[in-house]
Amino acid sequence: MSQYQSQPLPTAAFGHYLLQRTAGEHLHPGEPMIGAWAMKLDRLAPLWWDRDIVRAASHAPLAWIYNFFVRFWYGFLLHLMPRWFVVLFMPRIYLLRPYGLSLTRRAYRALRRPLHGGSLNGDEGTTAWQFWRAVRTTPGEKLRADHDYFTVLLTDRRLLVLARWTTMQHTQHYRAVPLYELPFGSWWLRPDTPNDVWAARQDLLFADGSWIALDFEDSAEREAFRNATAGR
């Protein structure tokens, strides 16, 4: 059971104080918080496709046709109706997320990949692979191949990865789900992270030699994470 409610918020911890409040619910008794950060997987990290879902979708052409016309109708409505009307009376439309990636994003990934320097290095079963899979398969995110948002809670004992469903939830109090945990001494900051001008990137290197690229909300958050982990 969490002891967070009986402990005061750390005054010197890194990260947004509301994010600290959410992540703090997962502290162990007497465990000090170093910081909490809103992160996401690098934009070019491999996707995750549930084989059962893909197999079922491949045998459902009628469902494809139905979904196409439904989305076309939604787009037609959004084009004709005032935005305030849709927000007030049809908010569910803005919550719909397509399965997979748009053609624009697919093209963006294809163009950047040769010059990117890699996003993930490690075969199935390595720590980097397990980290990546835990984020991609976040509970509650069904039919998503590209789910990449998460929260990192850092203490002097471990690095805990928590679920974060949308990009705006780093400034809200929500119920986060633990996804993956790493003890200190099993990971480091990768010193030869490629220079990526499109992202505030930092790679994590694991004890088994695998690594994964992470993207922060901005460069200030990335530098704060580097400072918090310096010398560890």
Tab-separated table of C-alpha atoms in Angstrom:
chain	number	residue	atom	x	y	z
A	1	MET	CA	0.000	0.000	0.000
A	2	SER	CA	1.311	3.412	-0.887
A	3	GLN	CA	2.692	5.609	1.875
A	4	TYR	CA	2.685	8.721	-0.319
A	5	GLN	CA	-0.287	10.451	1.339
A	6	SER	CA	1.507	10.451	4.695
A	7	GLN	CA	4.719	11.900	3.271
A	8	PRO	CA	5.338	15.555	2.348
A	9	LEU	CA	6.253	16.430	-1.211
A	10	PRO	CA	10.018	16.749	-1.718
A	11	THR	CA	11.049	20.363	-2.008
A	12	ALA	CA	14.177	19.699	-4.083
A	13	ALA	CA	12.805	17.087	-6.484
A	14	PHE	CA	12.980	17.599	-10.237
A	15	GLY	CA	9.898	17.795	-12.415
A	16	HIS	CA	6.453	19.412	-12.317
A	17	TYR	CA	4.969	19.333	-8.797
A	18	LEU	CA	1.660	17.844	-10.009
A	19	LEU	CA	3.557	15.095	-11.763
A	20	GLN	CA	5.485	14.507	-8.540
A	21	ARG	CA	2.175	14.221	-6.729
A	22	THR	CA	0.942	11.542	-9.092
A	23	ALA	CA	4.172	9.581	-9.240
A	24	GLY	CA	4.671	9.930	-5.483
A	25	GLU	CA	1.824	7.507	-4.843
A	26	HIS	CA	4.171	4.731	-5.928
A	27	LEU	CA	6.981	5.519	-3.483
A	28	HIS	CA	7.947	2.851	-0.986
A	29	PRO	CA	7.996	3.783	2.731
A	30	GLY	CA	11.026	5.976	3.394
A	31	GLU	CA	12.000	6.157	-0.271
A	32	PRO	CA	13.045	9.700	-1.295
A	33	MET	CA	12.000	11.067	-4.679
A	34	ILE	CA	14.711	12.527	-6.911
A	35	GLY	CA	12.293	13.596	-9.626
A	36	ALA	CA	9.448	12.744	-11.975
A	37	TRP	CA	9.485	13.472	-15.702
A	38	ALA	CA	7.005	13.331	-18.562
A	39	MET	CA	8.656	11.350	-21.353
A	40	LYS	CA	7.863	9.462	-24.512
A	41	LEU	CA	9.603	6.941	-26.694
A	42	ASP	CA	11.666	8.317	-29.519
A	43	ARG	CA	9.535	9.083	-32.579
A	44	LEU	CA	11.210	6.433	-34.688
A	45	ALA	CA	11.087	3.635	-32.122
A	46	PRO	CA	9.607	0.421	-33.570
A	47	LEU	CA	5.851	-0.007	-33.432
A	48	TRP	CA	4.024	-2.748	-31.583
A	49	TRP	CA	1.383	-4.743	-33.432
A	50	ASP	CA	-0.758	-7.247	-31.562
A	51	ARG	CA	-0.674	-10.304	-33.819
A	52	ASP	CA	-4.158	-11.484	-32.856
A	53	ILE	CA	-5.693	-8.084	-33.626
A	54	VAL	CA	-3.849	-7.797	-36.936
A	55	ARG	CA	-4.911	-11.309	-37.925
A	56	ALA	CA	-8.551	-10.580	-37.100
A	57	ALA	CA	-8.441	-7.278	-38.989
A	58	SER	CA	-7.003	-8.948	-42.075
A	59	HIS	CA	-10.145	-11.080	-42.366
A	60	ALA	CA	-12.625	-8.258	-41.920
A	61	PRO	CA	-12.904	-6.288	-45.209
A	62	LEU	CA	-16.471	-5.281	-44.402
A	63	ALA	CA	-15.239	-3.720	-41.187
A	64	TRP	CA	-12.666	-1.724	-43.173
A	65	ILE	CA	-15.365	-0.395	-45.476
A	66	TYR	CA	-17.626	0.466	-42.561
A	67	ASN	CA	-14.856	2.253	-40.669
A	68	PHE	CA	-13.865	4.204	-43.776
A	69	PHE	CA	-17.342	5.646	-44.276
A	70	VAL	CA	-17.795	6.299	-40.548
A	71	ARG	CA	-14.582	8.304	-40.431
A	72	PHE	CA	-15.493	10.103	-43.644
A	73	TRP	CA	-18.821	11.097	-42.073
A	74	TYR	CA	-17.113	12.314	-38.915
A	75	GLY	CA	-14.711	14.383	-41.001
A	76	PHE	CA	-17.606	15.841	-42.981
A	77	LEU	CA	-19.359	16.825	-39.753
A	78	LEU	CA	-16.212	18.419	-38.336
A	79	HIS	CA	-15.777	20.416	-41.529
A	80	LEU	CA	-19.332	21.784	-41.527
A	81	MET	CA	-20.058	22.278	-37.853
A	82	PRO	CA	-18.647	25.079	-35.684
A	83	ARG	CA	-15.867	23.879	-33.424
A	84	TRP	CA	-17.709	24.985	-30.263
A	85	PHE	CA	-20.706	22.858	-31.234
A	86	VAL	CA	-18.581	19.741	-31.697
A	87	VAL	CA	-16.691	20.325	-28.447
A	88	LEU	CA	-19.914	20.748	-26.467
A	89	PHE	CA	-22.154	18.117	-28.026
A	90	MET	CA	-19.853	15.641	-29.780
A	91	PRO	CA	-16.643	15.513	-27.713
A	92	ARG	CA	-16.199	11.809	-28.404
A	93	ILE	CA	-15.125	12.600	-31.962
A	94	TYR	CA	-11.930	14.226	-30.690
A	95	LEU	CA	-11.130	11.165	-28.589
A	96	LEU	CA	-11.129	8.737	-31.509
A	97	ARG	CA	-7.684	7.445	-32.391
A	98	PRO	CA	-6.948	5.450	-35.530
A	99	TYR	CA	-5.326	2.033	-35.453
A	100	GLY	CA	-1.781	2.486	-36.701
A	101	LEU	CA	-0.205	5.533	-38.285
A	102	SER	CA	-1.344	8.118	-40.786
A	103	LEU	CA	0.259	8.226	-44.218
A	104	THR	CA	1.922	11.548	-43.334
A	105	ARG	CA	3.598	10.129	-40.260
A	106	ARG	CA	4.662	6.993	-42.103
A	107	ALA	CA	6.402	9.164	-44.705
A	108	TYR	CA	8.030	11.282	-41.991
A	109	ARG	CA	9.448	8.183	-40.293
A	110	ALA	CA	10.730	6.760	-43.576
A	111	LEU	CA	12.604	9.973	-44.467
A	112	ARG	CA	14.192	10.465	-41.063
A	113	ARG	CA	15.185	6.898	-40.262
A	114	PRO	CA	18.403	6.719	-42.361
A	115	LEU	CA	19.830	9.840	-40.667
A	116	HIS	CA	18.532	9.260	-37.160
A	117	GLY	CA	21.139	7.022	-35.555
A	118	GLY	CA	18.709	4.423	-34.269
A	119	SER	CA	16.042	4.382	-31.564
A	120	LEU	CA	16.361	0.897	-30.094
A	121	ASN	CA	19.188	-1.613	-29.917
A	122	GLY	CA	18.494	-5.006	-28.444
A	123	ASP	CA	16.952	-8.307	-29.428
A	124	GLU	CA	13.767	-9.757	-27.988
A	125	GLY	CA	14.189	-10.390	-24.265
A	126	THR	CA	16.758	-7.651	-23.637
A	127	THR	CA	16.047	-4.865	-21.152
A	128	ALA	CA	15.567	-2.283	-23.903
A	129	TRP	CA	13.061	-4.553	-25.656
A	130	GLN	CA	11.130	-5.119	-22.417
A	131	PHE	CA	11.117	-1.376	-21.674
A	132	TRP	CA	9.821	-0.601	-25.183
A	133	ARG	CA	7.132	-3.288	-25.062
A	134	ALA	CA	5.892	-2.183	-21.616
A	135	VAL	CA	5.271	1.356	-22.894
A	136	ARG	CA	3.764	0.313	-26.225
A	137	THR	CA	1.276	-2.042	-24.549
A	138	THR	CA	0.063	0.379	-21.869
A	139	PRO	CA	-3.207	-0.884	-20.298
A	140	GLY	CA	-6.257	0.924	-21.632
A	141	GLU	CA	-4.625	1.792	-24.959
A	142	LYS	CA	-6.287	-0.738	-27.241
A	143	LEU	CA	-5.709	-0.792	-31.005
A	144	ARG	CA	-2.691	1.465	-30.692
A	145	ALA	CA	0.532	0.616	-32.465
A	146	ASP	CA	2.199	3.917	-31.657
A	147	HIS	CA	1.489	4.556	-27.978
A	148	ASP	CA	4.632	6.203	-26.602
A	149	TYR	CA	3.823	8.473	-23.616
A	150	PHE	CA	4.882	7.575	-20.077
A	151	THR	CA	6.157	9.011	-16.788
A	152	VAL	CA	9.452	8.190	-15.093
A	153	LEU	CA	9.754	8.237	-11.301
A	154	LEU	CA	13.368	8.377	-10.168
A	155	THR	CA	14.501	7.641	-6.604
A	156	ASP	CA	17.823	6.667	-5.058
A	157	ARG	CA	16.811	3.002	-5.419
A	158	ARG	CA	15.080	2.570	-8.775
A	159	LEU	CA	13.651	3.959	-11.983
A	160	LEU	CA	9.931	3.297	-12.278
A	161	VAL	CA	8.025	3.676	-15.562
A	162	LEU	CA	4.386	4.726	-15.130
A	163	ALA	CA	1.542	4.934	-17.630
A	164	ARG	CA	0.597	8.303	-19.116
A	165	TRP	CA	-2.221	8.237	-21.602
A	166	THR	CA	-2.092	11.662	-23.223
A	167	THR	CA	0.471	14.379	-23.750
A	168	MET	CA	-1.349	16.821	-21.438
A	169	GLN	CA	-1.566	14.572	-18.399
A	170	HIS	CA	1.825	15.602	-17.057
A	171	THR	CA	0.035	18.641	-15.552
A	172	GLN	CA	-2.903	16.729	-14.111
A	173	HIS	CA	-3.458	14.388	-11.204
A	174	TYR	CA	-4.412	10.979	-12.594
A	175	ARG	CA	-4.143	7.326	-11.602
A	176	ALA	CA	-0.907	6.046	-13.123
A	177	VAL	CA	-0.263	2.337	-13.684
A	178	PRO	CA	3.250	0.908	-13.091
A	179	LEU	CA	4.644	-0.527	-16.324
A	180	TYR	CA	8.308	-1.361	-15.736
A	181	GLU	CA	10.924	-1.017	-13.008
A	182	LEU	CA	14.723	-0.912	-13.042
A	183	PRO	CA	17.016	-0.893	-9.981
A	184	PHE	CA	19.897	1.551	-9.799
A	185	GLY	CA	23.077	0.058	-11.170
A	186	SER	CA	21.263	-1.629	-14.070
A	187	TRP	CA	21.128	1.428	-16.346
A	188	TRP	CA	23.152	4.508	-17.284
A	189	LEU	CA	22.921	7.473	-19.637
A	190	ARG	CA	24.341	6.526	-23.018
A	191	PRO	CA	27.309	8.868	-23.633
A	192	ASP	CA	27.242	8.678	-27.447
A	193	THR	CA	23.609	9.705	-27.989
A	194	PRO	CA	23.289	10.977	-31.593
A	195	ASN	CA	22.691	14.687	-32.025
A	196	ASP	CA	18.990	14.908	-32.893
A	197	VAL	CA	17.847	18.447	-33.671
A	198	TRP	CA	14.194	17.364	-33.868
A	199	ALA	CA	13.885	15.985	-30.341
A	200	ALA	CA	15.153	16.535	-26.785
A	201	ARG	CA	16.616	13.065	-26.865
A	202	GLN	CA	18.506	11.016	-24.294
A	203	ASP	CA	19.363	7.322	-24.590
A	204	LEU	CA	19.343	4.861	-21.708
A	205	LEU	CA	22.031	2.161	-21.742
A	206	PHE	CA	21.323	-1.063	-19.827
A	207	ALA	CA	23.581	-3.611	-18.187
A	208	ASP	CA	23.044	-6.179	-20.939
A	209	GLY	CA	24.368	-3.747	-23.579
A	210	SER	CA	20.983	-2.839	-25.057
A	211	TRP	CA	19.793	0.782	-25.237
A	212	ILE	CA	16.695	2.793	-26.042
A	213	ALA	CA	16.159	6.415	-27.104
A	214	LEU	CA	13.783	8.581	-25.058
A	215	ASP	CA	12.280	11.955	-25.900
A	216	PHE	CA	11.468	14.648	-23.311
A	217	GLU	CA	8.884	17.415	-23.330
A	218	ASP	CA	11.659	19.957	-23.891
A	219	SER	CA	15.411	20.418	-23.563
A	220	ALA	CA	15.121	21.805	-20.021
A	221	GLU	CA	13.462	18.561	-18.864
A	222	ARG	CA	16.203	16.551	-20.532
A	223	GLU	CA	18.952	18.555	-18.821
A	224	ALA	CA	17.190	18.200	-15.465
A	225	PHE	CA	17.138	14.418	-15.936
A	226	ARG	CA	20.825	14.411	-16.829
A	227	ASN	CA	21.669	16.470	-13.753
A	228	ALA	CA	19.590	14.214	-11.494
A	229	THR	CA	21.333	11.075	-12.765
A	230	ALA	CA	24.870	12.515	-12.869
A	231	GLY	CA	27.365	10.220	-11.162
A	232	ARG	CA	24.907	7.347	-10.730
